[in-house]
mmCIF file of C-alpha atoms in Angstrom:
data_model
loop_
_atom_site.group_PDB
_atom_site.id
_atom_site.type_symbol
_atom_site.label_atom_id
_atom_site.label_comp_id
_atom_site.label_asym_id
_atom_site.label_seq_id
_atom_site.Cartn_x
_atom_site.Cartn_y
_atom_site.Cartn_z
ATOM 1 C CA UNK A 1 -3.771 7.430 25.819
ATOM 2 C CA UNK A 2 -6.769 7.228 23.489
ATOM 3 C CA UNK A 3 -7.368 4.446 20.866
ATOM 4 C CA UNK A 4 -4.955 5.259 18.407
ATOM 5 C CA UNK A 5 -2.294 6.457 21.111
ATOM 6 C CA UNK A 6 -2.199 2.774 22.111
ATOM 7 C CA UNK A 7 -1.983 1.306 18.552
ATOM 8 C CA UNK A 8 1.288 3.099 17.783
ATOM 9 C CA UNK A 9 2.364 2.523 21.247
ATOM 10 C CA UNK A 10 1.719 -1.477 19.995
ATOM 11 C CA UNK A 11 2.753 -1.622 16.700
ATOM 12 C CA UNK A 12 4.674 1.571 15.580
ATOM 13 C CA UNK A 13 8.163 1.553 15.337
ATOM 14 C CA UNK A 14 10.514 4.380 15.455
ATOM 15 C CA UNK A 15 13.072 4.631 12.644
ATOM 16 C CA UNK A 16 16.001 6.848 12.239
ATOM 17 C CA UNK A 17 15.155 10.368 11.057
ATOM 18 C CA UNK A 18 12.203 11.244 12.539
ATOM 19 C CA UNK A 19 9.952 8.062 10.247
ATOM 20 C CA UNK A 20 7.484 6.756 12.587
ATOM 21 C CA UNK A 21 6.338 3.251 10.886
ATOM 22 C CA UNK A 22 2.546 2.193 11.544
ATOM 23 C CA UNK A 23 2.527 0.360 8.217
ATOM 24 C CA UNK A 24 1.354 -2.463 10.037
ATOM 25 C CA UNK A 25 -2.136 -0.944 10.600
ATOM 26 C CA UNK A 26 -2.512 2.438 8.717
ATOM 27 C CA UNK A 27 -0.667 2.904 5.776
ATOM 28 C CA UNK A 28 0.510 -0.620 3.886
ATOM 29 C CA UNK A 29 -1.742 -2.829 5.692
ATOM 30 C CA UNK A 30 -4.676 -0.879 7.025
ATOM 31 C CA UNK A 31 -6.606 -2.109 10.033
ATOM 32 C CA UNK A 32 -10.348 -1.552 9.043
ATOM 33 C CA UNK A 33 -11.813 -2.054 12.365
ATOM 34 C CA UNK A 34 -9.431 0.521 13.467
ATOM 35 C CA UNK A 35 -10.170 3.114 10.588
ATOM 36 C CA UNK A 36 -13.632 2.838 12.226
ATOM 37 C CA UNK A 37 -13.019 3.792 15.167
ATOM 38 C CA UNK A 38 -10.934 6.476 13.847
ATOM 39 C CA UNK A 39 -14.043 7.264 11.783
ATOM 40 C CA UNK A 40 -16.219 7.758 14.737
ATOM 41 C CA UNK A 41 -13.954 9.843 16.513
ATOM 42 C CA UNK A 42 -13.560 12.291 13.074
ATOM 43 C CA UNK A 43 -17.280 12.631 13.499
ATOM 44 C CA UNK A 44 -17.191 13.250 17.104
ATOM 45 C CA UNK A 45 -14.275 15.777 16.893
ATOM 46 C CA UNK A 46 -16.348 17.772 13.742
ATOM 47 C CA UNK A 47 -19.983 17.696 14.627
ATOM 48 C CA UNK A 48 -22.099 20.331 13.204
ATOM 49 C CA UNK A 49 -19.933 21.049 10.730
ATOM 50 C CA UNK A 50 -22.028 21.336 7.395
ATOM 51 C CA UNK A 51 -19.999 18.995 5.574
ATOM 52 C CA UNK A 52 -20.769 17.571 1.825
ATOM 53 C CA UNK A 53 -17.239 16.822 0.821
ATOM 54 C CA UNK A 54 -14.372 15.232 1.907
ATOM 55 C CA UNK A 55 -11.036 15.300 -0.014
ATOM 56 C CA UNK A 56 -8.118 13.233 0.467
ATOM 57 C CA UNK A 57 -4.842 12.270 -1.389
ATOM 58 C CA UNK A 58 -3.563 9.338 -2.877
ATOM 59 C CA UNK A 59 -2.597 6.911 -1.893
ATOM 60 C CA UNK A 60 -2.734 5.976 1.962
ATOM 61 C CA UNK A 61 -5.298 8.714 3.061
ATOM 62 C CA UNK A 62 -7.925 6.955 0.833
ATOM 63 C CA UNK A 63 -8.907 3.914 2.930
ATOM 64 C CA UNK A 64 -9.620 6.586 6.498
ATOM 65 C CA UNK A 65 -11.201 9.086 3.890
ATOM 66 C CA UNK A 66 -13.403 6.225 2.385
ATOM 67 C CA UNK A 67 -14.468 4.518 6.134
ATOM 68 C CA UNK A 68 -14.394 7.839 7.606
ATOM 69 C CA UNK A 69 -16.946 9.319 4.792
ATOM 70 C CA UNK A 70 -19.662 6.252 5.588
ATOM 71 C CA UNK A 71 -19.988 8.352 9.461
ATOM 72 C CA UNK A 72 -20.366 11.715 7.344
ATOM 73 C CA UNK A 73 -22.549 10.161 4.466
ATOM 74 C CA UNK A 74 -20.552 12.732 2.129
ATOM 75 C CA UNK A 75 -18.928 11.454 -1.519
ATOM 76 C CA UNK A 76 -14.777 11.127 -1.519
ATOM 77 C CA UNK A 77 -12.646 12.937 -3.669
ATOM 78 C CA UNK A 78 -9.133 11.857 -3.358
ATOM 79 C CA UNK A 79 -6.174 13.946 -5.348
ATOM 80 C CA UNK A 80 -4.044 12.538 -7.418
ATOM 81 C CA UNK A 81 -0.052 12.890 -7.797
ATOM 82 C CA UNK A 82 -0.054 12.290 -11.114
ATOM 83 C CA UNK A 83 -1.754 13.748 -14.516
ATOM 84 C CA UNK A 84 -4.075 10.743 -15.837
ATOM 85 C CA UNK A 85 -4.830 10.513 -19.269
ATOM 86 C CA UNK A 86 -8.169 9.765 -18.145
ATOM 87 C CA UNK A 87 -8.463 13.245 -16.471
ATOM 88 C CA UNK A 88 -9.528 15.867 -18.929
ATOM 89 C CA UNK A 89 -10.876 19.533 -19.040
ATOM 90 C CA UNK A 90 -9.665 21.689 -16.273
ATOM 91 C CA UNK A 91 -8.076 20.683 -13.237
ATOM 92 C CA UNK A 92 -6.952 21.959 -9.828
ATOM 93 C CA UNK A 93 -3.317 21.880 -9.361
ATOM 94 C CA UNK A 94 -0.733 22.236 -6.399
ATOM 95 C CA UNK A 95 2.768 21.230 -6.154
ATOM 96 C CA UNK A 96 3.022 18.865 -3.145
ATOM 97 C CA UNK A 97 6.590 17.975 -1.530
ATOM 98 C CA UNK A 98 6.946 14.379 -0.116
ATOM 99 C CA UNK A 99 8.823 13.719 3.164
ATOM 100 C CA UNK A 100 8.472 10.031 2.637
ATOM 101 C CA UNK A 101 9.414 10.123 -1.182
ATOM 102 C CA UNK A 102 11.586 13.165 -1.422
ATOM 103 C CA UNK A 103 9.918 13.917 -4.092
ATOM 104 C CA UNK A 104 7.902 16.889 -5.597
ATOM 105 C CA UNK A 105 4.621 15.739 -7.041
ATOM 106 C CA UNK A 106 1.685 17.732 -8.888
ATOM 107 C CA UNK A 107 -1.226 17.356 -6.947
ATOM 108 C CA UNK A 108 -4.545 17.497 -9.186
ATOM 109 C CA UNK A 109 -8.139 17.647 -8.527
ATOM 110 C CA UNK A 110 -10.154 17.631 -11.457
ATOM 111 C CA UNK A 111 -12.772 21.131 -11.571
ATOM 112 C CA UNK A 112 -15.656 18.594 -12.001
ATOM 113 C CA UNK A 113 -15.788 17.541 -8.346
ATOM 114 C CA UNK A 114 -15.003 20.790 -6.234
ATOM 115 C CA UNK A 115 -17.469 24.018 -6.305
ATOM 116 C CA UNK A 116 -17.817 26.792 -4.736
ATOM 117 C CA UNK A 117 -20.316 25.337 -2.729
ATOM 118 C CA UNK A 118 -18.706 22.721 -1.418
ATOM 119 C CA UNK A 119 -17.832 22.745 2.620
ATOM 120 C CA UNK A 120 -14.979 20.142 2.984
ATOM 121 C CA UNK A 121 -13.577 17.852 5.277
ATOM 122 C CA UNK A 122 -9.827 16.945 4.287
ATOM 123 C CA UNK A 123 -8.679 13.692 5.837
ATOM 124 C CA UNK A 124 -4.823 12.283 5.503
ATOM 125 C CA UNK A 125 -2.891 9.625 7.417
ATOM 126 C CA UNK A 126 0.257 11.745 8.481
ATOM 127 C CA UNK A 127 0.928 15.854 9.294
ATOM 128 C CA UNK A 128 4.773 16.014 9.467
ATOM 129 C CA UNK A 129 6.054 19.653 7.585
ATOM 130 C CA UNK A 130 2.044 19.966 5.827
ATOM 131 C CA UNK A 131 3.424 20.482 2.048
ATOM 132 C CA UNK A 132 0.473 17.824 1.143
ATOM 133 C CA UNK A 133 -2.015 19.515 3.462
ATOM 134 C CA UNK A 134 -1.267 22.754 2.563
ATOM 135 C CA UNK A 135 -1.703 21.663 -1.721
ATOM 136 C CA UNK A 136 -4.856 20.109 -0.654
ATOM 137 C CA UNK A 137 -6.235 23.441 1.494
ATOM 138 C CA UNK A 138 -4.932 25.338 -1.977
ATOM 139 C CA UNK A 139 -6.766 23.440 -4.217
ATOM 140 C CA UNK A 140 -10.340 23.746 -1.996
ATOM 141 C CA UNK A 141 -9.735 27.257 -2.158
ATOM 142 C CA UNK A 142 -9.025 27.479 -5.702
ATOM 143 C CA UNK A 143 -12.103 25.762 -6.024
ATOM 144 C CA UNK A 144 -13.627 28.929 -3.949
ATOM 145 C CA UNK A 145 -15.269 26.023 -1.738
ATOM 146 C CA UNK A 146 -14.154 26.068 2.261
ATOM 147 C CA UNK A 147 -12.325 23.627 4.547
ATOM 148 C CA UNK A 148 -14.468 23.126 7.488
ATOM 149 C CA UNK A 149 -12.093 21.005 8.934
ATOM 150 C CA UNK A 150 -8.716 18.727 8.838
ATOM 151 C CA UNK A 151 -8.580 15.015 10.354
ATOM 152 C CA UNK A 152 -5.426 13.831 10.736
ATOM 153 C CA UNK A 153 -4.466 10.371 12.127
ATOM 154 C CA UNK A 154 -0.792 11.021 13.425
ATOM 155 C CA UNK A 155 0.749 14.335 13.595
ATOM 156 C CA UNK A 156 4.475 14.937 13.979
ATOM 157 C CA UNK A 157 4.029 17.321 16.535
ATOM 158 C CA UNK A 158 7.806 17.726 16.445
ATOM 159 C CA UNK A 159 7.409 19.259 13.064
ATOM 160 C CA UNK A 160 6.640 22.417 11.878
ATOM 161 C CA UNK A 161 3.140 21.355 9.355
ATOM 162 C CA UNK A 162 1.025 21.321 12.141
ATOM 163 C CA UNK A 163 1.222 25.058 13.861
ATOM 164 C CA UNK A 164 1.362 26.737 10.533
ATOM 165 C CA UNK A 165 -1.588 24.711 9.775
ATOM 166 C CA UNK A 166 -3.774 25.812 13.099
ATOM 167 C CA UNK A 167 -2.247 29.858 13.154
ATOM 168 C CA UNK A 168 -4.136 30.102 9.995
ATOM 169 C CA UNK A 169 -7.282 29.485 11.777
ATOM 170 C CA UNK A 170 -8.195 26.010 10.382
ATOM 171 C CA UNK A 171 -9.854 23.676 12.831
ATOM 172 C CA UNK A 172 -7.235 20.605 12.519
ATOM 173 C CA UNK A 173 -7.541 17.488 14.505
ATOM 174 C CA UNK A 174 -4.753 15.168 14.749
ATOM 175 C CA UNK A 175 -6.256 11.728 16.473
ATOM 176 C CA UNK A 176 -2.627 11.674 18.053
ATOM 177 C CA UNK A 177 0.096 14.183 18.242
ATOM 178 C CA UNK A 178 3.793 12.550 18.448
ATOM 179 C CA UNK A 179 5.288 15.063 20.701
ATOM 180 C CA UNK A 180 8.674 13.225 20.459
ATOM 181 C CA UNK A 181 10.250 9.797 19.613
ATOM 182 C CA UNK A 182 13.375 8.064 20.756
ATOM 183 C CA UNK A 183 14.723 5.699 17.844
ATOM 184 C CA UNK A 184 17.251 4.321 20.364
ATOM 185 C CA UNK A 185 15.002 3.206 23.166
ATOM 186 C CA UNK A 186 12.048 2.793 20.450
ATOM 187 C CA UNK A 187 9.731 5.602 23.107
ATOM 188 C CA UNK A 188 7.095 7.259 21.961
ATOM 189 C CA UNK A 189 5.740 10.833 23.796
ATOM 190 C CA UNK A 190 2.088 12.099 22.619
ATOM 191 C CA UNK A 191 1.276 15.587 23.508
ATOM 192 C CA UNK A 192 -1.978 15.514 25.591
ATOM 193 C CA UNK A 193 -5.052 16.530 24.362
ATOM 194 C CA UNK A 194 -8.391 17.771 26.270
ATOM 195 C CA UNK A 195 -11.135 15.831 24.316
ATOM 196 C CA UNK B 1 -28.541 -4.316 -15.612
ATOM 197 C CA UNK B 2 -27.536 -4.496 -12.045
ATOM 198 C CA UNK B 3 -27.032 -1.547 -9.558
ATOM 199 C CA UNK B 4 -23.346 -1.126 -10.935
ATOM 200 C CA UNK B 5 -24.398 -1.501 -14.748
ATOM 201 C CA UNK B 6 -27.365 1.078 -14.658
ATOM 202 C CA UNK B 7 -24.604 3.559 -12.854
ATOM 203 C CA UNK B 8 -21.979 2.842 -15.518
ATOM 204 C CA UNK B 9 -24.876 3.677 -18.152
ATOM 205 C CA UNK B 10 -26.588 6.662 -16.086
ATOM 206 C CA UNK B 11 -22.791 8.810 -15.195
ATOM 207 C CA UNK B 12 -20.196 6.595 -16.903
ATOM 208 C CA UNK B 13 -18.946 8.543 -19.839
ATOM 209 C CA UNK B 14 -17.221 6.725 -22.970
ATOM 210 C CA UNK B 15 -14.012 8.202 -24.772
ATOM 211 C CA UNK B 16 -11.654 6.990 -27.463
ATOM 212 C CA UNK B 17 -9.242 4.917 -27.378
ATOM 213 C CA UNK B 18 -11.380 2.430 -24.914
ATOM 214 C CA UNK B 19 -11.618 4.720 -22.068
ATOM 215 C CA UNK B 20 -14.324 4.734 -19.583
ATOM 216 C CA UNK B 21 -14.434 7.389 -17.611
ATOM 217 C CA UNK B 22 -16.277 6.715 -13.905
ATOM 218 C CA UNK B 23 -14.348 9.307 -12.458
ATOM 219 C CA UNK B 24 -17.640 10.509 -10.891
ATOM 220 C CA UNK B 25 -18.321 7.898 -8.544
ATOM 221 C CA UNK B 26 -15.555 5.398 -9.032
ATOM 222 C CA UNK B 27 -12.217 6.629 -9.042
ATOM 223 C CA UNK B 28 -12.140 10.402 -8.025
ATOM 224 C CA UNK B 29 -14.954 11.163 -7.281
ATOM 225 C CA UNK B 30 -15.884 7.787 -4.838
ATOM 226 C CA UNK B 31 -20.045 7.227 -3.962
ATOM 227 C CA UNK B 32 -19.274 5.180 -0.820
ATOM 228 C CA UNK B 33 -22.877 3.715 -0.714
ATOM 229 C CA UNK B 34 -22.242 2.261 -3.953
ATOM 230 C CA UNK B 35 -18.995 0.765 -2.662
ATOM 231 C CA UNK B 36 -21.165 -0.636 0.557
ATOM 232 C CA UNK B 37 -23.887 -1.882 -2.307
ATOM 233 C CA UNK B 38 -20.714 -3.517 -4.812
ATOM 234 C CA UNK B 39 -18.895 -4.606 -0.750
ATOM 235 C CA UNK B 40 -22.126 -6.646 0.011
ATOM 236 C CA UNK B 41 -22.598 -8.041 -3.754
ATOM 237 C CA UNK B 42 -18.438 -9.479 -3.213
ATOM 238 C CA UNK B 43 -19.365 -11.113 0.291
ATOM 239 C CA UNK B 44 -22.431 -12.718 -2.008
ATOM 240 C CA UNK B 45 -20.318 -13.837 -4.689
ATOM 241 C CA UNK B 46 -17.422 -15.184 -2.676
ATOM 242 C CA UNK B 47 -19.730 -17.073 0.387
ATOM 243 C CA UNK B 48 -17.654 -19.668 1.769
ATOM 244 C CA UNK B 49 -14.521 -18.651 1.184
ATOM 245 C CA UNK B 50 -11.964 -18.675 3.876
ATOM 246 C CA UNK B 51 -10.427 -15.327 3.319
ATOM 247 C CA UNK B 52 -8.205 -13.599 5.839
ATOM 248 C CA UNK B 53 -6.960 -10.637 4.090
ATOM 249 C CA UNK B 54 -7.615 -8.316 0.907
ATOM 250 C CA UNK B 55 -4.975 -6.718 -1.348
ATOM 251 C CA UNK B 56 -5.440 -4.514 -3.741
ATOM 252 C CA UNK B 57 -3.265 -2.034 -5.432
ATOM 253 C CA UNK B 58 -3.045 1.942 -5.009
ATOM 254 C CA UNK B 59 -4.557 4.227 -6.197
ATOM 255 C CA UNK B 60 -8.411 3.795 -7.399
ATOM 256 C CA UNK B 61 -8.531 -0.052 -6.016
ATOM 257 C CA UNK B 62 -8.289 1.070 -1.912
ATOM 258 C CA UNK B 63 -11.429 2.481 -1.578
ATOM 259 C CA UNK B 64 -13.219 0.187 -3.101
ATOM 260 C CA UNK B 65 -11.018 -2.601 -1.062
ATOM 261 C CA UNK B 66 -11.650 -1.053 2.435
ATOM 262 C CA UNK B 67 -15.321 -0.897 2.265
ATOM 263 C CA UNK B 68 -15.386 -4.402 0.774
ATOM 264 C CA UNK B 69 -13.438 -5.297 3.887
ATOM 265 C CA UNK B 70 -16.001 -4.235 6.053
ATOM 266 C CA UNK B 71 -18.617 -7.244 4.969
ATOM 267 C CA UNK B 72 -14.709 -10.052 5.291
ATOM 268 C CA UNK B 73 -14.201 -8.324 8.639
ATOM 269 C CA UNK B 74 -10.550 -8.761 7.325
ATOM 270 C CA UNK B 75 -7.443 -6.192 6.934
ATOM 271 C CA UNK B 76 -6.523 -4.900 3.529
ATOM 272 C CA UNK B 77 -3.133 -4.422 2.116
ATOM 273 C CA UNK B 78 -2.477 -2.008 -0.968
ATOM 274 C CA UNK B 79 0.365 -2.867 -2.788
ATOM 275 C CA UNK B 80 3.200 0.297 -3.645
ATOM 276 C CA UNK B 81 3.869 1.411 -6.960
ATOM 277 C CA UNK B 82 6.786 2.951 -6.313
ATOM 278 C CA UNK B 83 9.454 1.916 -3.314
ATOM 279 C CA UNK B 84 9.167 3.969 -0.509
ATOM 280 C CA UNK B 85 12.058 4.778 1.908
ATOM 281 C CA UNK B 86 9.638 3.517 4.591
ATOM 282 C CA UNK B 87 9.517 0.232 3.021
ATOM 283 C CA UNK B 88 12.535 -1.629 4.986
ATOM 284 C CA UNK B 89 13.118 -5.230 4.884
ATOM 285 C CA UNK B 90 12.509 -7.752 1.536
ATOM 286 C CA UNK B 91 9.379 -7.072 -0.407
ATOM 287 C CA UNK B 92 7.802 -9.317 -2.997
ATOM 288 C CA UNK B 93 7.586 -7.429 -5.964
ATOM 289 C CA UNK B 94 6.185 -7.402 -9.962
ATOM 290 C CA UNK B 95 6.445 -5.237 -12.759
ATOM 291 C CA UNK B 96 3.159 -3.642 -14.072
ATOM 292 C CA UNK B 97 2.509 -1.793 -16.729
ATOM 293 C CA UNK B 98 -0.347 0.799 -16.590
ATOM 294 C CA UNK B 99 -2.896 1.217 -19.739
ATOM 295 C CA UNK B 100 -4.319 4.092 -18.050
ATOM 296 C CA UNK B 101 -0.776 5.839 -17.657
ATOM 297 C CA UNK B 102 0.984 4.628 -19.858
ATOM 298 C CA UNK B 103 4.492 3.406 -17.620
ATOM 299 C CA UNK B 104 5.481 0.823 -16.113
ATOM 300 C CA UNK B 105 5.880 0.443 -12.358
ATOM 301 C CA UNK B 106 7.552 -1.510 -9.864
ATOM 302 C CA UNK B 107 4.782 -2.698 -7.445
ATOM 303 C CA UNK B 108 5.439 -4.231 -4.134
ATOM 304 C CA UNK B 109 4.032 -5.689 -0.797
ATOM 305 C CA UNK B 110 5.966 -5.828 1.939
ATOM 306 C CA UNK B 111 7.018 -9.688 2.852
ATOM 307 C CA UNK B 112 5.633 -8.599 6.383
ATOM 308 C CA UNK B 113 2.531 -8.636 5.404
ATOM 309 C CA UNK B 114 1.880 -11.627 3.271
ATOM 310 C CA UNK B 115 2.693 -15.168 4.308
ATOM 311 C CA UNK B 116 1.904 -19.197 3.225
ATOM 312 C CA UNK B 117 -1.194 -19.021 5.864
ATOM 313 C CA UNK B 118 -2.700 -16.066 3.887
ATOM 314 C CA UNK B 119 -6.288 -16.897 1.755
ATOM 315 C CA UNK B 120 -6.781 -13.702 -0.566
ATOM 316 C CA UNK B 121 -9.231 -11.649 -2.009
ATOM 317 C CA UNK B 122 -7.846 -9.461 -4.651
ATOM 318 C CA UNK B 123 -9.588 -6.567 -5.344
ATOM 319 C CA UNK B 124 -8.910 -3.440 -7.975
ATOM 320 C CA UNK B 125 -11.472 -1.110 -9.932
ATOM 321 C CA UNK B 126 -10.479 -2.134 -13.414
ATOM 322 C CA UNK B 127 -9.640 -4.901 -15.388
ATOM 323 C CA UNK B 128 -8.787 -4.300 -19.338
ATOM 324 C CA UNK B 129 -5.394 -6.087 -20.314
ATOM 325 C CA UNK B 130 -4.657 -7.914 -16.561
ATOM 326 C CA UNK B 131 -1.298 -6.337 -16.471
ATOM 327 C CA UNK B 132 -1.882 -5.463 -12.577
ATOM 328 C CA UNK B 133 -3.686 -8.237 -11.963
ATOM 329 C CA UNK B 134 -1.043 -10.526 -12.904
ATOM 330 C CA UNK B 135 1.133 -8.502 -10.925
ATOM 331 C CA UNK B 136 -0.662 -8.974 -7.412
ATOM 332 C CA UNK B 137 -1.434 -12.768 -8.242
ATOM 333 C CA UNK B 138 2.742 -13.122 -9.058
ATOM 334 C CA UNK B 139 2.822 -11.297 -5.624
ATOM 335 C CA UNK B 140 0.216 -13.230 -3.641
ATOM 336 C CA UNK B 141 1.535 -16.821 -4.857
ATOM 337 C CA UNK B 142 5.312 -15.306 -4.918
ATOM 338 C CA UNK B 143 4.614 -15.117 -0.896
ATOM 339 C CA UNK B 144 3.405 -19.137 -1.243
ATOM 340 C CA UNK B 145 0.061 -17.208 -0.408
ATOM 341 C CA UNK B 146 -3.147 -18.525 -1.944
ATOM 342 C CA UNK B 147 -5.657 -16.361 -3.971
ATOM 343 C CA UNK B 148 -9.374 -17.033 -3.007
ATOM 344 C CA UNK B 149 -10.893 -15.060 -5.874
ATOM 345 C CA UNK B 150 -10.845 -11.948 -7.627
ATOM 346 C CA UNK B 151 -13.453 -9.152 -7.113
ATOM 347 C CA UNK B 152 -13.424 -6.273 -10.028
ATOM 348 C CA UNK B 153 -16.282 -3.436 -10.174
ATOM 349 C CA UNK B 154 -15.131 -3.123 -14.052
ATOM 350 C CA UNK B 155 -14.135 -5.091 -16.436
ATOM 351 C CA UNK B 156 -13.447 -4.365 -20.122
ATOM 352 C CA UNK B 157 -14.357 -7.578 -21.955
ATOM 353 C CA UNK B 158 -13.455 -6.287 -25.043
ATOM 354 C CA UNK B 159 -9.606 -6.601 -23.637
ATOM 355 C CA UNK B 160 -8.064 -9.842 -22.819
ATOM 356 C CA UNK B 161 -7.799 -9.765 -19.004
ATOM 357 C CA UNK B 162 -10.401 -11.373 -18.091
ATOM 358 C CA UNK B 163 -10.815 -14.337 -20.084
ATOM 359 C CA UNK B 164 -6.510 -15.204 -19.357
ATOM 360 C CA UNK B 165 -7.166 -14.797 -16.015
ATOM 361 C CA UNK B 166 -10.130 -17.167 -15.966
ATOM 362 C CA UNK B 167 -8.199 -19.560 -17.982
ATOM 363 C CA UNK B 168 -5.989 -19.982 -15.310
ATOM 364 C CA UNK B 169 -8.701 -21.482 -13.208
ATOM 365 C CA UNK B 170 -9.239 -18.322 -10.339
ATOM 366 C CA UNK B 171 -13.082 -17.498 -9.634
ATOM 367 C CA UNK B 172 -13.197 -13.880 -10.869
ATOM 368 C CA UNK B 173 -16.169 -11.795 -10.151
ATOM 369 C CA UNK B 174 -16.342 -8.754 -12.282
ATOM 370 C CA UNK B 175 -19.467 -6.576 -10.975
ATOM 371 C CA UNK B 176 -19.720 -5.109 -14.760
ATOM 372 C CA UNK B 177 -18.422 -6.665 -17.693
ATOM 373 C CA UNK B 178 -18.509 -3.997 -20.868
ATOM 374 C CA UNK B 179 -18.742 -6.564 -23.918
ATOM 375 C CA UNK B 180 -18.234 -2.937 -26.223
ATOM 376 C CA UNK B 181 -18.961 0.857 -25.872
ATOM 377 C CA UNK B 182 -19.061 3.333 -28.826
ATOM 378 C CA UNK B 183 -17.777 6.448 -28.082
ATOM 379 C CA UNK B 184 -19.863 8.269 -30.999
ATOM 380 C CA UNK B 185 -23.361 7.434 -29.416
ATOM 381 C CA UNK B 186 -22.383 6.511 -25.812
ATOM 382 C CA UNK B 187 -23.773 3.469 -25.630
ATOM 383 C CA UNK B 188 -22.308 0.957 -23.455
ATOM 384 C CA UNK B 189 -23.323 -2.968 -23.835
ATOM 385 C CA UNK B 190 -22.553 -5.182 -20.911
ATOM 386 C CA UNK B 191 -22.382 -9.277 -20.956
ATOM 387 C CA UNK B 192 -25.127 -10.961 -19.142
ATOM 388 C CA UNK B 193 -24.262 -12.382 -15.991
ATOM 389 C CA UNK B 194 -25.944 -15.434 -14.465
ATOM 390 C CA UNK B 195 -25.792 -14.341 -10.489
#
């Protein structure tokens, strides 16, 4: 098990309906020494990629983005899930489904901070069906910039988000893929990975 | 001016109504060497104090937050505007209403993650009425927690935040403190600080 394998192993629990909680270090309270590590890794896993960019969404991929963007000396955008009043002109848009909220949210990036020439990274804390990763690849794309790569910190492997994700050709890295989970005996499976 | 000040006045961008708009580098858009710069000026400002643990709120006050972290060597915890289905268990919670959005939310922390041992540092990105200050402070002392000081990268002292929550006797460090801006000519005029 790498790192982050272990961590969940620790301190994840496994709820009822397929919700895997690591809000003790990753997405309530956020372990900064661990978003490091998860930083360097991110780098490791996406070297020589000619990123300048990376784009997250609010609100618990910001703090990985943010430590993970120091490694990649790049700026952070993060989308937001709501319209601001303090967001004017033109923005990006995509409608975003939440598993965790059961909720459908507008997604917006304003036009100011994606180009055409912009090669980006996009970072989030959880892959489960991809509705937010798949707004947030729409949105670079709309911007007519390109996603050199996806970091993920836990993918639902037992979920579709993550296949459609990598048959459409992206380069996505999930820093650990939850095969399955047993809510009854509280077991966690990773699928293996050759890194 | 300091480094934060001479950014405000370089790419900050002033609208009606009392809006400053740092979505380039602050709050969209995030420069994360100016978050290390503003991280190492709140480790400066609050020396000495025995903090454990940061909270801040989501969205715009994480990043910010998780660099800061870096320089307390100390976890940070965001508290929820809205209540998430992966939220179990009690939560200590305040209402807060938004001048940039205009609503009123329901933020919470997880009891889990706040206790009577806890010495805070509350950090956010903005600080024009207090409302979500208030709201963390009710949450930190609701959880018989102690706040250690305040860190803000802007405050509007033209609102009333700042000067109630110094009244109350916390140490609040505001990085840039806009005494008025005029949205005709641009200019921005900040109070003098004696650090």
């Amino acid at each position: 098990m790498n790192f982050l394998e272990e961590r969940i192993v620790k301190d994840g629990v496994v709820k009822e309906g397929g919700v895997l909680k690591v809000d003790s270090f990753l997405n309530h309270q956020m372990d900064i020494q661990l978003f490091e590590t998860m930083g360097e890794e991110f780098k490791r896993r996406f070297a020589g990629k000619a990123i300048n960019k990376i784009l997250t969404i609010e609100a618990s991929g910001i703090g990985i983005a943010c430590i993970a963007a120091r490694h990649f000396d790049v700026p952070v955008v993060f989308a937001k899930k709501t319209k601001s009043i303090n967001i004017d002109g033109e923005v990006y848009a995509a409608e975003v489904e939440s598993f965790t909220h059961q909720t459908v949210n507008r997604v917006i990036v304003s036009k100011k901070f994606l180009s055409a020439e912009d090669r980006v990274l996009i970072i989030d804390d959880f892959l489960a069906n991809g509705c937010a990763l798949q707004g947030l690849i729409q949105i670079v794309e709309g911007a007519g910039a390109r996603v050199e790569g996806i970091g993920i910190a836990i993918e639902k492997g037992f979920q579709p988000g993550g296949q459609r994700i990598r048959e459409r050709g992206y380069q996505l890295e999930s820093l650990a893929i939850v095969e399955d989970m047993d809510c009854r005996t509280g077991k966690i499976r990773f699928r293996p990975q050759k890194v």
